[in-house]
PDB file of C-alpha atoms in Angstrom:
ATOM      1  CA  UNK A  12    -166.362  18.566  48.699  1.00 69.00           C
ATOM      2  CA  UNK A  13    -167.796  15.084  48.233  1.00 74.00           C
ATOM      3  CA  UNK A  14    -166.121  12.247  48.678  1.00 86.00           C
ATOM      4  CA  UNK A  15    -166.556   8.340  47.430  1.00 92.00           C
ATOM      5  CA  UNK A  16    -165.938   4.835  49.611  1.00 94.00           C
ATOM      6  CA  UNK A  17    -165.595   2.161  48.098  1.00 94.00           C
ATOM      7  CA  UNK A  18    -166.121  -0.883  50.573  1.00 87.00           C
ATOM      8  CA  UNK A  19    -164.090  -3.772  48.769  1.00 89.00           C
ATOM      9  CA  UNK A  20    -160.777  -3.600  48.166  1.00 91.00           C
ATOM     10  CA  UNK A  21    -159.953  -6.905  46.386  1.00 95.00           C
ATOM     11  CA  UNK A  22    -162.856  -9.490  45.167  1.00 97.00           C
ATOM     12  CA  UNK A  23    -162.141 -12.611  43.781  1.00 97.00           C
ATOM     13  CA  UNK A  24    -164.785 -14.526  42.246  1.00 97.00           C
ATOM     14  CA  UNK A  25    -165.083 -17.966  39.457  1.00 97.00           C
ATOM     15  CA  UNK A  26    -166.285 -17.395  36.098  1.00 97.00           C
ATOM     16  CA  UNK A  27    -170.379 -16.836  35.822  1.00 96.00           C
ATOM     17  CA  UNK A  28    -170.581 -15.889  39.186  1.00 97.00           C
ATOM     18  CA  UNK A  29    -172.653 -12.956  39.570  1.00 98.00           C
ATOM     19  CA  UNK A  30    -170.653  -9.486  40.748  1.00 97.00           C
ATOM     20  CA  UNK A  31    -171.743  -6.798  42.913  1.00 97.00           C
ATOM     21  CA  UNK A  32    -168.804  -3.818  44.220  1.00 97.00           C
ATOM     22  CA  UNK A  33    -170.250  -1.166  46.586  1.00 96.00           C
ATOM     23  CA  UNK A  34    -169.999   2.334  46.292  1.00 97.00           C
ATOM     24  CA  UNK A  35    -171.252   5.349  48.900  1.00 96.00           C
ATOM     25  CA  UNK A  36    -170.850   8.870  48.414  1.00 94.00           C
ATOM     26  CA  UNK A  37    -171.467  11.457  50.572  1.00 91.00           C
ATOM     27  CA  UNK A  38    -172.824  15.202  48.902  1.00 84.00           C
ATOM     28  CA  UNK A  39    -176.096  16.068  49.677  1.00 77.00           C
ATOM     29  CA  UNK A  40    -176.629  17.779  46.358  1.00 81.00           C
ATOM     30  CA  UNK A  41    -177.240  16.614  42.487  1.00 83.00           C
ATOM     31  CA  UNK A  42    -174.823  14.319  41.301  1.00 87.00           C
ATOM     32  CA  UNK A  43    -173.892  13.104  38.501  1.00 89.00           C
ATOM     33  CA  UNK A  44    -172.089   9.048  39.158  1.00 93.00           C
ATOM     34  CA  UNK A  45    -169.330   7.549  37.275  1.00 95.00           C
ATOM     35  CA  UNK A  46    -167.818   3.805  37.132  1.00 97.00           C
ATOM     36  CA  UNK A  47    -164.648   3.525  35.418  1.00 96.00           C
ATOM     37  CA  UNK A  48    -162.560   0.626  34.971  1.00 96.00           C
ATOM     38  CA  UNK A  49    -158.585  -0.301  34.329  1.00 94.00           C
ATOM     39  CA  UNK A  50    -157.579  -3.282  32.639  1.00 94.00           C
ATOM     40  CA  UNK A  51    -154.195  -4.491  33.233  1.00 90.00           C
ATOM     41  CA  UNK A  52    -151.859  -2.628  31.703  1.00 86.00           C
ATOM     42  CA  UNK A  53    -154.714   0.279  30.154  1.00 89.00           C
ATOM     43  CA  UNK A  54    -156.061   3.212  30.608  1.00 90.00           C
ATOM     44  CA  UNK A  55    -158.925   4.576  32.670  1.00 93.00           C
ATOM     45  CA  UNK A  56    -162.597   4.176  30.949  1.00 93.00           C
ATOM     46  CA  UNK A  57    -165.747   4.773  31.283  1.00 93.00           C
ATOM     47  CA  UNK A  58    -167.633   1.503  32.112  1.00 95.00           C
ATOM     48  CA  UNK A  59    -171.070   3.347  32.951  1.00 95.00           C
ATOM     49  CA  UNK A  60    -172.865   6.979  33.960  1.00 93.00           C
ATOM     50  CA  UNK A  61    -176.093   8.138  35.947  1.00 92.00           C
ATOM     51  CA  UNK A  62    -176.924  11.633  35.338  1.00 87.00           C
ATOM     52  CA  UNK A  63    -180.836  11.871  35.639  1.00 86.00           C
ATOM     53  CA  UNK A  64    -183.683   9.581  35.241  1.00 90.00           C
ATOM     54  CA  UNK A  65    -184.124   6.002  35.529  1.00 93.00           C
ATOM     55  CA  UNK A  66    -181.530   5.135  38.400  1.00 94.00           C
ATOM     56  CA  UNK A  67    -180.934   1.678  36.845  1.00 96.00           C
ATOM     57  CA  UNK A  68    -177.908   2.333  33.954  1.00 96.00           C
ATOM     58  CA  UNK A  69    -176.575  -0.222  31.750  1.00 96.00           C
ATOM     59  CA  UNK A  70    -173.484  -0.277  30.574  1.00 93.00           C
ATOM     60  CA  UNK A  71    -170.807  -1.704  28.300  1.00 92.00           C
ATOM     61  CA  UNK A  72    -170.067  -5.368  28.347  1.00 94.00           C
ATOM     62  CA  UNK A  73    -173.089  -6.691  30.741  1.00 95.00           C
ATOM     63  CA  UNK A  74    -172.748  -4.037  33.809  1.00 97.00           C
ATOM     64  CA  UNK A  75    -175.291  -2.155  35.106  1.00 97.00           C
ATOM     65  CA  UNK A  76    -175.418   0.043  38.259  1.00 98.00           C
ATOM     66  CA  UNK A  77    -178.574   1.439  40.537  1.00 97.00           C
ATOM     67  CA  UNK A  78    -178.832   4.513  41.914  1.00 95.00           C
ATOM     68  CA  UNK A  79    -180.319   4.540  45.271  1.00 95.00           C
ATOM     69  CA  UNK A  80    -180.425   8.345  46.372  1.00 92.00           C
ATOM     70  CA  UNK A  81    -181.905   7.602  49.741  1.00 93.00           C
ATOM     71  CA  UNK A  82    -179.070   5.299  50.432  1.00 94.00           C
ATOM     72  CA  UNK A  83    -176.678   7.771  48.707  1.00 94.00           C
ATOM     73  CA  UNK A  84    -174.968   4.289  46.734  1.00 96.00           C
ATOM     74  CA  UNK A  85    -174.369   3.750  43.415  1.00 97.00           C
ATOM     75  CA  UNK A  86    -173.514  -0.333  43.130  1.00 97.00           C
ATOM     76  CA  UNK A  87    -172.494  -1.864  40.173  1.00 98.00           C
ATOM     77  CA  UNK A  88    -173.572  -5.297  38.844  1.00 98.00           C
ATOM     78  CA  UNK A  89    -173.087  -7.800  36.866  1.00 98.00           C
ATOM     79  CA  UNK A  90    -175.072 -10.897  36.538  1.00 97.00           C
ATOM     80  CA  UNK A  91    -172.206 -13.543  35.075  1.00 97.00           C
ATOM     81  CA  UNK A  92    -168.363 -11.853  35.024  1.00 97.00           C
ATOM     82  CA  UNK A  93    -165.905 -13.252  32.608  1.00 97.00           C
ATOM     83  CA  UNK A  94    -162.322 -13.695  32.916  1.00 96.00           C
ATOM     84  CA  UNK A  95    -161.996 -11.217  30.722  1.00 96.00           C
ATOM     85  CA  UNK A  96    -163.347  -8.837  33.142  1.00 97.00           C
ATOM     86  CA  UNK A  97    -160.434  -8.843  35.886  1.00 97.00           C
ATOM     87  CA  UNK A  98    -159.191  -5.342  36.203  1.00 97.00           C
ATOM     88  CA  UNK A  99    -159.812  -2.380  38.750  1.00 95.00           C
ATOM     89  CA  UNK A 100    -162.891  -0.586  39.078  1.00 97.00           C
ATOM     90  CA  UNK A 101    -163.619   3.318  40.490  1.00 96.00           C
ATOM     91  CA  UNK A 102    -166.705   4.646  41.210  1.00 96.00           C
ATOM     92  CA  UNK A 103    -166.227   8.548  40.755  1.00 94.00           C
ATOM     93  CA  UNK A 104    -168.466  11.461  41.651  1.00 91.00           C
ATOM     94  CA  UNK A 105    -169.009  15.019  40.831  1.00 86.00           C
ATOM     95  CA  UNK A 106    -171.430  18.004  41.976  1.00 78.00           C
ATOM     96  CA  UNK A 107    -173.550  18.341  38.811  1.00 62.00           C
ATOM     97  CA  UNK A 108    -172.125  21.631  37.053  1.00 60.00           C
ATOM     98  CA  UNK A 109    -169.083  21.788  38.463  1.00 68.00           C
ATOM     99  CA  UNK A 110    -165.659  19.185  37.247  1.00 72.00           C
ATOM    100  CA  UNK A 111    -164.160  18.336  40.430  1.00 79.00           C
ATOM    101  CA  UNK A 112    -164.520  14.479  39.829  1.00 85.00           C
ATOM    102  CA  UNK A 113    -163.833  12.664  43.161  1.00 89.00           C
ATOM    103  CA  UNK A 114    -162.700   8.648  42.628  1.00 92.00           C
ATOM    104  CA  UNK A 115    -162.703   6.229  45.396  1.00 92.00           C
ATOM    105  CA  UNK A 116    -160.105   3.822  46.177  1.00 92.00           C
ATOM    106  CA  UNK A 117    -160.626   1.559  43.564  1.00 93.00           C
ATOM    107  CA  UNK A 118    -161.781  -2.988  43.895  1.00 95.00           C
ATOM    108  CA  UNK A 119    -159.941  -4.954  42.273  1.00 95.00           C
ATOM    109  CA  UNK A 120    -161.597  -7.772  40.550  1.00 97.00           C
ATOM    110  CA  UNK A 121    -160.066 -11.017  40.293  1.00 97.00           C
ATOM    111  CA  UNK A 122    -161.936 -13.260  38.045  1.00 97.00           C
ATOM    112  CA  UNK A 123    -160.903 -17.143  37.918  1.00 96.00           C
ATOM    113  CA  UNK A 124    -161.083 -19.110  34.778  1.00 89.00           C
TER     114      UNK A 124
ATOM    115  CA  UNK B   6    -155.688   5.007  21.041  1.00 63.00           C
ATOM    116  CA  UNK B   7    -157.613   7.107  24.056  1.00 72.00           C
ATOM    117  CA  UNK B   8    -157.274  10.531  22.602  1.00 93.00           C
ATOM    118  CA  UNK B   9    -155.381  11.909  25.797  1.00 96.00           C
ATOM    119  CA  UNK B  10    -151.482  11.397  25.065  1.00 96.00           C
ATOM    120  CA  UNK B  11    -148.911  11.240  28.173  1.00 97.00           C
ATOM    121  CA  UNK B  12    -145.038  11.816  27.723  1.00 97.00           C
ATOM    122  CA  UNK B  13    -143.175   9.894  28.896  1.00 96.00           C
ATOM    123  CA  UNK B  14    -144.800   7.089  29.820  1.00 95.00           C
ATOM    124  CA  UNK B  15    -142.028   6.087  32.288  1.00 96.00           C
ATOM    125  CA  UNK B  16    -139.721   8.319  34.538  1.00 95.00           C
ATOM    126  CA  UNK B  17    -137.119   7.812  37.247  1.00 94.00           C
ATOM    127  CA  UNK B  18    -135.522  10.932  39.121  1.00 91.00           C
ATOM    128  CA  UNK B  19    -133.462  11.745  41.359  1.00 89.00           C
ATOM    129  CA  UNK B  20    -135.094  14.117  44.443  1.00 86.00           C
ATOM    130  CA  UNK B  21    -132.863  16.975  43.255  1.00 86.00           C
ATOM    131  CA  UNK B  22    -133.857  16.838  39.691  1.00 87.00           C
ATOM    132  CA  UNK B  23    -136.087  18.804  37.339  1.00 93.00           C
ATOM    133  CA  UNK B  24    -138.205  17.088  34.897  1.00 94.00           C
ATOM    134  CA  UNK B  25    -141.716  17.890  33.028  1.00 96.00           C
ATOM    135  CA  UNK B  26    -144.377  15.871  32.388  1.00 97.00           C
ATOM    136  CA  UNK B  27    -146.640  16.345  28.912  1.00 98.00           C
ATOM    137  CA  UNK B  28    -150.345  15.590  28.016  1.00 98.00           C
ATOM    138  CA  UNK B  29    -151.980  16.281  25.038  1.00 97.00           C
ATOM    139  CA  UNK B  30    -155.673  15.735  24.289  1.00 96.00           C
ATOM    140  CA  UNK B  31    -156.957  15.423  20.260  1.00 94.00           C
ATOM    141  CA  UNK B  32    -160.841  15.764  21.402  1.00 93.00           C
ATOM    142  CA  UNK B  33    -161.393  19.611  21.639  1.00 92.00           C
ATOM    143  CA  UNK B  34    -162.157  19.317  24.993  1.00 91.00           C
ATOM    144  CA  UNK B  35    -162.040  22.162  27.205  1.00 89.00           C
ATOM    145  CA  UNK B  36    -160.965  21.480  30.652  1.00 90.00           C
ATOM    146  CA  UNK B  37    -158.116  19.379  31.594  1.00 93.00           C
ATOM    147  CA  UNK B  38    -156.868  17.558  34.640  1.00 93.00           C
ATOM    148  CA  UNK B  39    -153.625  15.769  36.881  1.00 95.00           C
ATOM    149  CA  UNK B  40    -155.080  13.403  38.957  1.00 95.00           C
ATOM    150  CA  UNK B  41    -152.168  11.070  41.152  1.00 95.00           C
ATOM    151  CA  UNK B  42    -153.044   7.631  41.534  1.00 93.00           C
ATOM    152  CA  UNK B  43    -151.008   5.633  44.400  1.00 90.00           C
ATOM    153  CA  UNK B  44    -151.557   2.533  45.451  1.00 82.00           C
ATOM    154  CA  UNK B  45    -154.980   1.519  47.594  1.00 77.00           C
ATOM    155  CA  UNK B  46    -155.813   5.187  47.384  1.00 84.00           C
ATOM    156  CA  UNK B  47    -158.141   6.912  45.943  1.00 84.00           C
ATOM    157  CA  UNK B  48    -157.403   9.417  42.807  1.00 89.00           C
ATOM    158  CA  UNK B  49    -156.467  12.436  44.331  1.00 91.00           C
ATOM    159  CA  UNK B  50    -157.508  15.359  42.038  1.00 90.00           C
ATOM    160  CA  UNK B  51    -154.490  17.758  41.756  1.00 93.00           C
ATOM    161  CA  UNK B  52    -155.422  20.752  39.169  1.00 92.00           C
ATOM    162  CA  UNK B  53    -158.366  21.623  36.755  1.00 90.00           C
ATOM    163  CA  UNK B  54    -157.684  23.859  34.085  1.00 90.00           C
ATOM    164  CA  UNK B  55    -161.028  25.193  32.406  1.00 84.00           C
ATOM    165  CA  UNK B  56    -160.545  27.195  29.130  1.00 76.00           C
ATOM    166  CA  UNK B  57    -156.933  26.974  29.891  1.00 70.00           C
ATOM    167  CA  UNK B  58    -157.230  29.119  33.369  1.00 76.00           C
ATOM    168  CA  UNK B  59    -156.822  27.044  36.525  1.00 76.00           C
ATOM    169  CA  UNK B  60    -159.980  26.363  38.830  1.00 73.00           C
ATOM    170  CA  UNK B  61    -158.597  24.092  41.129  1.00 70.00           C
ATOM    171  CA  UNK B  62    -155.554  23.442  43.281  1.00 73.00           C
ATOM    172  CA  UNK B  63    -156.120  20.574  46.087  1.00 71.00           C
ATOM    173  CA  UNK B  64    -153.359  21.855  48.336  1.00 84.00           C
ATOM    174  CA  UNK B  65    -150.752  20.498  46.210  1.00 91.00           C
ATOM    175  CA  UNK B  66    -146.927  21.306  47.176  1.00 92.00           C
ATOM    176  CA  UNK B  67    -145.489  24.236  45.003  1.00 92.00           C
ATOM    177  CA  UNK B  68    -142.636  21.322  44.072  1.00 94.00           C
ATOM    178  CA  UNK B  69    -145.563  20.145  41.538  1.00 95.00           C
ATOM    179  CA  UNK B  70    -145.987  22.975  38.959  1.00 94.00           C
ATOM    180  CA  UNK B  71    -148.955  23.183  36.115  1.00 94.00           C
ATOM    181  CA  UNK B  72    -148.655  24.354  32.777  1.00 94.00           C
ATOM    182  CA  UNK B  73    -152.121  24.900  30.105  1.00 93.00           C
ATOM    183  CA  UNK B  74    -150.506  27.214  27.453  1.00 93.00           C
ATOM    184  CA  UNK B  75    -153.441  25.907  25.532  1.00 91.00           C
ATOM    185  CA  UNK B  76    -156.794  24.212  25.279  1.00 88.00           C
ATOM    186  CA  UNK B  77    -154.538  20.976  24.271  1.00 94.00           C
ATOM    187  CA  UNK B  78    -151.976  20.857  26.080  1.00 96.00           C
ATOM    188  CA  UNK B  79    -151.265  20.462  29.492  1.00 96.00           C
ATOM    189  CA  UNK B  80    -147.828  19.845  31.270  1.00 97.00           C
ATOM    190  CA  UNK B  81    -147.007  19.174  35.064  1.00 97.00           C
ATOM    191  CA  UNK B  82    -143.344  20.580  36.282  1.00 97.00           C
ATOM    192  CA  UNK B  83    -141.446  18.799  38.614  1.00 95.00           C
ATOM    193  CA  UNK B  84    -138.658  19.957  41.486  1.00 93.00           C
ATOM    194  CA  UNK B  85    -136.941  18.730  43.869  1.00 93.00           C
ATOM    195  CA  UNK B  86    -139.618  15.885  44.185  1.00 92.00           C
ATOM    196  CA  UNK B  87    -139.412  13.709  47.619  1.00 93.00           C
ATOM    197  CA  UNK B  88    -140.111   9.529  47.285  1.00 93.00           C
ATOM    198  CA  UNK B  89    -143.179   9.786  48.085  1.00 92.00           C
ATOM    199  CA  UNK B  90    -143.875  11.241  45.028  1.00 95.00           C
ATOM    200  CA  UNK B  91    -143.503   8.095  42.892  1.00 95.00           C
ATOM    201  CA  UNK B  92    -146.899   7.223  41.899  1.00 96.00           C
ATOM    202  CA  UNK B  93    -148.906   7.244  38.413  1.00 95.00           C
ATOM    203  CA  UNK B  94    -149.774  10.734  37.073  1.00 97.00           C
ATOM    204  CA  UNK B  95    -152.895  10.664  35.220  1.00 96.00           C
ATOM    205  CA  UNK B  96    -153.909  13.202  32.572  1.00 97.00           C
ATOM    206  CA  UNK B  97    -157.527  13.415  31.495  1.00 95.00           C
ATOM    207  CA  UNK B  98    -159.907  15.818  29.771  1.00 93.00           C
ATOM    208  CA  UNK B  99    -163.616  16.727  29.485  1.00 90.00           C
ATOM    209  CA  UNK B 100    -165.758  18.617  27.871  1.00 86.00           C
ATOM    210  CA  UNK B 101    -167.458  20.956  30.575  1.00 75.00           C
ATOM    211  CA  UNK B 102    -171.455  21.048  30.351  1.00 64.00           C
ATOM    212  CA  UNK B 103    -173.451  20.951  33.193  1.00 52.00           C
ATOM    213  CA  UNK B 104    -174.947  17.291  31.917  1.00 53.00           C
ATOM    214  CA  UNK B 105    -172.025  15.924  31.053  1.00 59.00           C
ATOM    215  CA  UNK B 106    -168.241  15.776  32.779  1.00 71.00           C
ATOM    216  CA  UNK B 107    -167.409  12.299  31.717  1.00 84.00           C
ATOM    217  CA  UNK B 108    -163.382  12.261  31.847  1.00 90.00           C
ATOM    218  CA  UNK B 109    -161.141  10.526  29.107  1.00 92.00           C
ATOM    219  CA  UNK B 110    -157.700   9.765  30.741  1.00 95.00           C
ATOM    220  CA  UNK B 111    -154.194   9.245  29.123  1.00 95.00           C
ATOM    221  CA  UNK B 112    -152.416   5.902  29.864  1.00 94.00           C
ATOM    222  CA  UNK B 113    -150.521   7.527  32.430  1.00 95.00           C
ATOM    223  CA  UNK B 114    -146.980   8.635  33.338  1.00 97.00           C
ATOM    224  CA  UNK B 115    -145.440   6.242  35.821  1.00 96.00           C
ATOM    225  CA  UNK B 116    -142.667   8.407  37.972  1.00 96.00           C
ATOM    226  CA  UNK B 117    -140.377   6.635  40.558  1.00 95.00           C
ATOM    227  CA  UNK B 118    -138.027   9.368  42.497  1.00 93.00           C
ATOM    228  CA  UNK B 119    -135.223   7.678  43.902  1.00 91.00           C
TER     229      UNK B 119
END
């Protein structure tokens, strides 16, 4: 089955500095690549998704993510975070046809007003 | 409002205790899900239910128990649970196409076993 790593565990950054959180997977078949986030205190959603064609997605609220196959990564971005935007974030991954989603460990983002 | 509902949302028991946990989802999805989330790990996928017939089962102990009477609703059974138990239990659901599998989650139940 595939599995996700996700290489930061907590990030702290100041307001308008630019974000990037890792994420590897390791399948060596079609994917289709999630990022969720969890605000404090909320639910699970769905911040962004790749499932074929351009590798660069864009998201809600300023994030984007790039899908590098050869480097089997999946990093999300975002040029200028706002406080606003502290809360955890998962990168998830599932074999395309099948719904075994697998989540990595989670970052949590700490963002300093 | 997510469209996933959890019961309850919080839940302490003792390790000798039986207790249920409820989701319901209002999107007409058709597959359903218990993921467990601890702490600095990742979501560990416990069942799938597709069309209300379990596809997966990640080596879960038999104390955990699933329930899909329907495409709705979705419960997880609990017996005899140890401490290390207490964690959040996340419902979600999905419609199952081959492009899609985007998951919407419930809030969560929070379970501590004492």
């Amino acid at each position: 089955a595939q599995s996700v790593s996700q290489h930061n565990h907590h990030v702290i950054l100041s307001e308008a500095a630019s974000l990037e959180l890792g994420c590897n997977y390791s399948y060596g078949g079609t994917v289709n690549l999630f990022w969720y986030v969890q605000y404090p205190g909320q639910h699970l959603q769905l911040l962004l998704k790749y499932f074929s064609g351009d590798p660069l997605v864009k998201g809600i609220k300023g994030f984007e993510a790039e899908f590098i196959k050869s480097k089997f990564s999946f990093n999300l971005r975002k040029p200028s975070v706002q406080w606003s935007d502290t809360a955890e974030y998962f990168c998830a991954v599932n074999a395309g046809g099948n719904n075994d989603m697998r989540f990595g460990a989670g970052t949590r983002l700490t963002v300093k007003p | 409002e997510t469209g996933v509902t959890q019961t309850p949302r919080h839940l302490v028991m003792g390790m000798t205790n039986k207790k249920s946990l409820k989701c319901e989802q209002h999107l007409g999805h058709n597959a359903m899900y218990w993921y467990k989330q601890s702490a600095k790990k990742p979501l560990e996928l416990m069942f799938v239910y597709n069309f209300k017939e379990q596809t997966e089962n990640n080596s879960v102990p038999s104390r955990f128990s699933p329930e899909c009477p329907n495409s709705s609703h979705l419960f997880l059974h609990l017996h005899t649970l140890q401490p290390e138990d207490s964690a959040l239990y996340l419902c979600a659901s999905s419609q199952v196409t081959y492009d899609t599998g985007e998951l919407f989650f419930g809030e969560g139940s929070r379970l501590t076993v004492l």
